[in-house]
């Protein structure tokens, strides 16, 4: 009788009495199976890399029984982007200072530009899913030479703007100086005249 090939095999028909195997499975890939394949070029294997939202990488067989370079239609999870091509395509973390808001973003968006070169932009996670994870900081000692410690912090108000700064850790002034101002203008100033200050959190 005549029977149909099934599995990861094929046959050109004719006087064939057995089905030929598809190329050996590549490590980490899933070799597909089918019914009635008539040529090696119908063989294929697939892979969906970790952290990809959807899509697959697919390698089809060449006529010589080896695999073609993979093609892909991958989309990344929020906080990740598709990187690399062909066999090397994968979904990787956006990284510090970047985010991807949607489950099918293939690129990462940068946090708002730093207020100035004196501010350092970062994100709460290397897999941030929205601009709300963006923040920038500036050390109090870089704001004023009269500051002893403390950090100003701004969180993202939108994809392009920052909220008013807050003190994320206590501002402390050096002895003879005080903490003054608020928000973006929080700083430390030196006492002058017939006055004194032990420093620390003193505001007058």
mmCIF file of C-alpha atoms in Angstrom:
data_model
loop_
_atom_site.group_PDB
_atom_site.id
_atom_site.type_symbol
_atom_site.label_atom_id
_atom_site.label_comp_id
_atom_site.label_asym_id
_atom_site.label_seq_id
_atom_site.Cartn_x
_atom_site.Cartn_y
_atom_site.Cartn_z
ATOM 1 C CA UNK A 1 0.000 0.000 0.000
ATOM 2 C CA UNK A 2 1.034 3.650 0.039
ATOM 3 C CA UNK A 3 1.121 5.625 3.291
ATOM 4 C CA UNK A 4 1.572 9.286 4.014
ATOM 5 C CA UNK A 5 4.735 10.654 5.642
ATOM 6 C CA UNK A 6 4.120 12.307 8.998
ATOM 7 C CA UNK A 7 6.411 13.981 11.492
ATOM 8 C CA UNK A 8 9.634 15.851 10.710
ATOM 9 C CA UNK A 9 10.075 13.880 7.480
ATOM 10 C CA UNK A 10 9.360 14.183 3.767
ATOM 11 C CA UNK A 11 9.296 12.159 0.551
ATOM 12 C CA UNK A 12 9.352 13.137 -3.102
ATOM 13 C CA UNK A 13 7.123 10.121 -3.791
ATOM 14 C CA UNK A 14 7.721 7.791 -6.744
ATOM 15 C CA UNK A 15 9.382 4.523 -5.783
ATOM 16 C CA UNK A 16 10.404 5.797 -2.321
ATOM 17 C CA UNK A 17 9.854 3.199 0.383
ATOM 18 C CA UNK A 18 10.776 5.380 3.335
ATOM 19 C CA UNK A 19 10.504 9.010 4.355
ATOM 20 C CA UNK A 20 13.630 11.146 4.695
ATOM 21 C CA UNK A 21 14.350 13.033 7.913
ATOM 22 C CA UNK A 22 14.437 16.817 8.092
ATOM 23 C CA UNK A 23 17.765 18.420 9.076
ATOM 24 C CA UNK A 24 18.898 17.829 12.661
ATOM 25 C CA UNK A 25 17.230 20.100 15.195
ATOM 26 C CA UNK A 26 19.284 23.095 16.279
ATOM 27 C CA UNK A 27 19.808 23.272 20.040
ATOM 28 C CA UNK A 28 17.202 25.547 21.605
ATOM 29 C CA UNK A 29 14.857 25.356 18.617
ATOM 30 C CA UNK A 30 11.657 23.343 18.083
ATOM 31 C CA UNK A 31 11.586 21.281 14.916
ATOM 32 C CA UNK A 32 8.128 21.416 13.380
ATOM 33 C CA UNK A 33 6.274 18.350 12.120
ATOM 34 C CA UNK A 34 3.708 17.921 9.401
ATOM 35 C CA UNK A 35 1.943 15.476 7.097
ATOM 36 C CA UNK A 36 2.697 14.769 3.474
ATOM 37 C CA UNK A 37 5.764 16.959 3.066
ATOM 38 C CA UNK A 38 7.180 16.364 -0.403
ATOM 39 C CA UNK A 39 10.546 18.166 -0.174
ATOM 40 C CA UNK A 40 13.216 19.000 2.377
ATOM 41 C CA UNK A 41 12.446 22.695 1.839
ATOM 42 C CA UNK A 42 9.139 22.173 3.658
ATOM 43 C CA UNK A 43 11.023 21.373 6.863
ATOM 44 C CA UNK A 44 11.299 24.206 9.390
ATOM 45 C CA UNK A 45 12.058 24.893 13.040
ATOM 46 C CA UNK A 46 10.962 27.731 15.311
ATOM 47 C CA UNK A 47 11.931 29.577 18.469
ATOM 48 C CA UNK A 48 10.355 32.323 20.591
ATOM 49 C CA UNK A 49 13.090 33.940 22.710
ATOM 50 C CA UNK A 50 12.556 34.761 26.376
ATOM 51 C CA UNK A 51 10.956 38.154 27.091
ATOM 52 C CA UNK A 52 9.397 38.401 23.634
ATOM 53 C CA UNK A 53 5.714 39.289 23.668
ATOM 54 C CA UNK A 54 4.785 37.396 20.505
ATOM 55 C CA UNK A 55 6.103 36.154 17.194
ATOM 56 C CA UNK A 56 8.684 33.518 16.321
ATOM 57 C CA UNK A 57 12.031 33.053 14.690
ATOM 58 C CA UNK A 58 11.715 30.558 11.830
ATOM 59 C CA UNK A 59 14.418 28.631 9.971
ATOM 60 C CA UNK A 60 13.428 26.807 6.795
ATOM 61 C CA UNK A 61 15.528 24.055 5.239
ATOM 62 C CA UNK A 62 17.636 24.587 2.142
ATOM 63 C CA UNK A 63 17.609 22.071 -0.699
ATOM 64 C CA UNK A 64 20.949 20.711 0.540
ATOM 65 C CA UNK A 65 19.417 19.810 3.900
ATOM 66 C CA UNK A 66 20.884 22.638 5.960
ATOM 67 C CA UNK A 67 18.991 25.494 7.580
ATOM 68 C CA UNK A 68 18.522 28.975 6.142
ATOM 69 C CA UNK A 69 19.202 32.025 8.305
ATOM 70 C CA UNK A 70 16.214 32.633 10.535
ATOM 71 C CA UNK A 71 13.549 35.185 9.735
ATOM 72 C CA UNK A 72 11.494 36.690 12.550
ATOM 73 C CA UNK A 73 8.387 38.696 13.348
ATOM 74 C CA UNK A 74 9.148 39.184 17.030
ATOM 75 C CA UNK A 75 7.631 41.828 19.280
ATOM 76 C CA UNK A 76 8.977 42.529 22.760
ATOM 77 C CA UNK A 77 7.337 42.696 26.167
ATOM 78 C CA UNK A 78 7.018 46.052 27.894
ATOM 79 C CA UNK A 79 10.427 47.069 29.211
ATOM 80 C CA UNK A 80 12.214 45.150 26.454
ATOM 81 C CA UNK A 81 13.123 45.667 22.792
ATOM 82 C CA UNK A 82 13.845 43.358 19.886
ATOM 83 C CA UNK A 83 17.569 43.347 19.231
ATOM 84 C CA UNK A 84 19.756 41.478 16.777
ATOM 85 C CA UNK A 85 18.733 39.846 13.516
ATOM 86 C CA UNK A 86 18.476 36.402 12.005
ATOM 87 C CA UNK A 87 19.512 33.557 14.287
ATOM 88 C CA UNK A 88 20.674 36.102 16.876
ATOM 89 C CA UNK A 89 17.399 38.046 17.200
ATOM 90 C CA UNK A 90 16.219 38.243 20.793
ATOM 91 C CA UNK A 91 14.362 40.498 23.223
ATOM 92 C CA UNK A 92 16.622 42.415 25.588
ATOM 93 C CA UNK A 93 16.065 44.807 28.485
ATOM 94 C CA UNK A 94 15.762 48.480 27.589
ATOM 95 C CA UNK A 95 18.508 49.438 30.035
ATOM 96 C CA UNK A 96 18.970 52.291 32.470
ATOM 97 C CA UNK A 97 17.429 55.567 31.311
ATOM 98 C CA UNK A 98 15.088 53.929 28.772
ATOM 99 C CA UNK A 99 11.616 52.411 28.803
ATOM 100 C CA UNK A 100 9.098 50.742 26.479
ATOM 101 C CA UNK A 101 5.524 51.310 27.458
ATOM 102 C CA UNK A 102 3.641 48.845 25.269
ATOM 103 C CA UNK A 103 3.639 45.076 25.132
ATOM 104 C CA UNK A 104 4.564 45.109 21.455
ATOM 105 C CA UNK A 105 7.153 47.896 21.380
ATOM 106 C CA UNK A 106 10.231 46.999 19.347
ATOM 107 C CA UNK A 107 12.188 50.064 20.431
ATOM 108 C CA UNK A 108 12.889 51.726 23.766
ATOM 109 C CA UNK A 109 12.163 55.376 24.464
ATOM 110 C CA UNK A 110 14.664 57.570 26.270
ATOM 111 C CA UNK A 111 13.744 59.338 29.501
ATOM 112 C CA UNK A 112 13.440 63.134 29.251
ATOM 113 C CA UNK A 113 16.723 64.930 28.671
ATOM 114 C CA UNK A 114 18.570 65.891 31.833
ATOM 115 C CA UNK A 115 17.658 69.318 33.187
ATOM 116 C CA UNK A 116 21.344 70.176 32.812
ATOM 117 C CA UNK A 117 24.692 68.412 32.724
ATOM 118 C CA UNK A 118 24.675 68.540 36.526
ATOM 119 C CA UNK A 119 21.773 66.083 36.710
ATOM 120 C CA UNK A 120 22.023 62.311 36.230
ATOM 121 C CA UNK A 121 19.120 60.516 34.491
ATOM 122 C CA UNK A 122 18.185 56.967 35.433
ATOM 123 C CA UNK A 123 15.213 54.606 35.691
ATOM 124 C CA UNK A 124 13.953 52.592 38.634
ATOM 125 C CA UNK A 125 14.428 49.430 36.554
ATOM 126 C CA UNK A 126 16.300 48.363 33.415
ATOM 127 C CA UNK A 127 12.954 46.926 32.258
ATOM 128 C CA UNK A 128 10.883 50.069 32.870
ATOM 129 C CA UNK A 129 7.485 50.057 31.168
ATOM 130 C CA UNK A 130 6.690 53.777 31.277
ATOM 131 C CA UNK A 131 8.143 57.262 31.645
ATOM 132 C CA UNK A 132 6.969 57.316 35.278
ATOM 133 C CA UNK A 133 9.971 55.111 36.090
ATOM 134 C CA UNK A 134 12.349 57.872 34.937
ATOM 135 C CA UNK A 135 14.046 60.130 37.443
ATOM 136 C CA UNK A 136 17.055 62.426 37.643
ATOM 137 C CA UNK A 137 19.203 63.328 40.611
ATOM 138 C CA UNK A 138 21.748 65.929 41.637
ATOM 139 C CA UNK A 139 23.941 65.765 44.721
ATOM 140 C CA UNK A 140 23.566 68.634 47.188
ATOM 141 C CA UNK A 141 27.350 69.048 47.282
ATOM 142 C CA UNK A 142 27.215 69.798 43.536
ATOM 143 C CA UNK A 143 24.521 72.417 44.092
ATOM 144 C CA UNK A 144 26.391 74.379 46.752
ATOM 145 C CA UNK A 145 29.808 74.120 48.378
ATOM 146 C CA UNK A 146 28.034 74.915 51.661
ATOM 147 C CA UNK A 147 26.052 71.637 51.561
ATOM 148 C CA UNK A 148 27.364 68.655 53.489
ATOM 149 C CA UNK A 149 25.038 65.943 52.063
ATOM 150 C CA UNK A 150 21.689 65.269 50.408
ATOM 151 C CA UNK A 151 20.202 64.645 46.972
ATOM 152 C CA UNK A 152 17.613 66.435 44.849
ATOM 153 C CA UNK A 153 15.374 64.185 42.789
ATOM 154 C CA UNK A 154 12.953 64.857 39.936
ATOM 155 C CA UNK A 155 10.528 62.255 38.597
ATOM 156 C CA UNK A 156 9.217 62.386 35.043
ATOM 157 C CA UNK A 157 6.012 64.372 34.593
ATOM 158 C CA UNK A 158 5.708 63.242 30.978
ATOM 159 C CA UNK A 159 7.893 61.727 28.301
ATOM 160 C CA UNK A 160 9.587 65.115 27.879
ATOM 161 C CA UNK A 161 9.236 67.039 31.168
ATOM 162 C CA UNK A 162 10.159 66.683 34.845
ATOM 163 C CA UNK A 163 8.185 67.321 38.028
ATOM 164 C CA UNK A 164 9.387 69.871 40.571
ATOM 165 C CA UNK A 165 12.385 68.559 42.471
ATOM 166 C CA UNK A 166 12.120 67.062 45.938
ATOM 167 C CA UNK A 167 14.791 66.171 48.474
ATOM 168 C CA UNK A 168 15.028 62.389 48.327
ATOM 169 C CA UNK A 169 17.437 62.290 51.279
ATOM 170 C CA UNK A 170 17.881 64.920 53.983
ATOM 171 C CA UNK A 171 19.705 68.057 52.944
ATOM 172 C CA UNK A 172 22.421 68.950 55.436
ATOM 173 C CA UNK A 173 24.422 72.136 55.509
ATOM 174 C CA UNK A 174 27.993 72.490 56.720
ATOM 175 C CA UNK A 175 28.597 74.228 60.040
ATOM 176 C CA UNK A 176 28.179 77.965 59.575
ATOM 177 C CA UNK A 177 25.650 77.407 56.796
ATOM 178 C CA UNK A 178 21.936 76.669 56.460
ATOM 179 C CA UNK A 179 19.574 74.835 54.114
ATOM 180 C CA UNK A 180 17.479 77.335 52.146
ATOM 181 C CA UNK A 181 15.002 77.438 49.270
ATOM 182 C CA UNK A 182 12.766 74.613 48.102
ATOM 183 C CA UNK A 183 12.046 72.448 45.072
ATOM 184 C CA UNK A 184 14.429 73.043 42.169
ATOM 185 C CA UNK A 185 15.967 75.915 44.167
ATOM 186 C CA UNK A 186 16.821 73.967 47.328
ATOM 187 C CA UNK A 187 20.406 74.808 48.259
ATOM 188 C CA UNK A 188 22.738 75.681 51.137
ATOM 189 C CA UNK A 189 23.927 79.196 51.933
ATOM 190 C CA UNK A 190 26.527 80.572 54.286
ATOM 191 C CA UNK A 191 25.570 82.573 57.368
ATOM 192 C CA UNK A 192 26.938 86.102 57.417
ATOM 193 C CA UNK A 193 26.873 88.875 59.999
ATOM 194 C CA UNK A 194 26.587 88.438 63.774
ATOM 195 C CA UNK A 195 24.925 85.015 63.397
ATOM 196 C CA UNK A 196 25.969 81.370 63.490
ATOM 197 C CA UNK A 197 24.707 77.865 62.600
ATOM 198 C CA UNK A 198 25.726 74.375 63.648
ATOM 199 C CA UNK A 199 24.757 73.253 60.155
ATOM 200 C CA UNK A 200 22.828 70.036 59.554
ATOM 201 C CA UNK A 201 19.162 70.628 58.775
ATOM 202 C CA UNK A 202 19.194 74.193 60.170
ATOM 203 C CA UNK A 203 17.184 76.602 58.017
ATOM 204 C CA UNK A 204 18.036 79.815 59.905
#
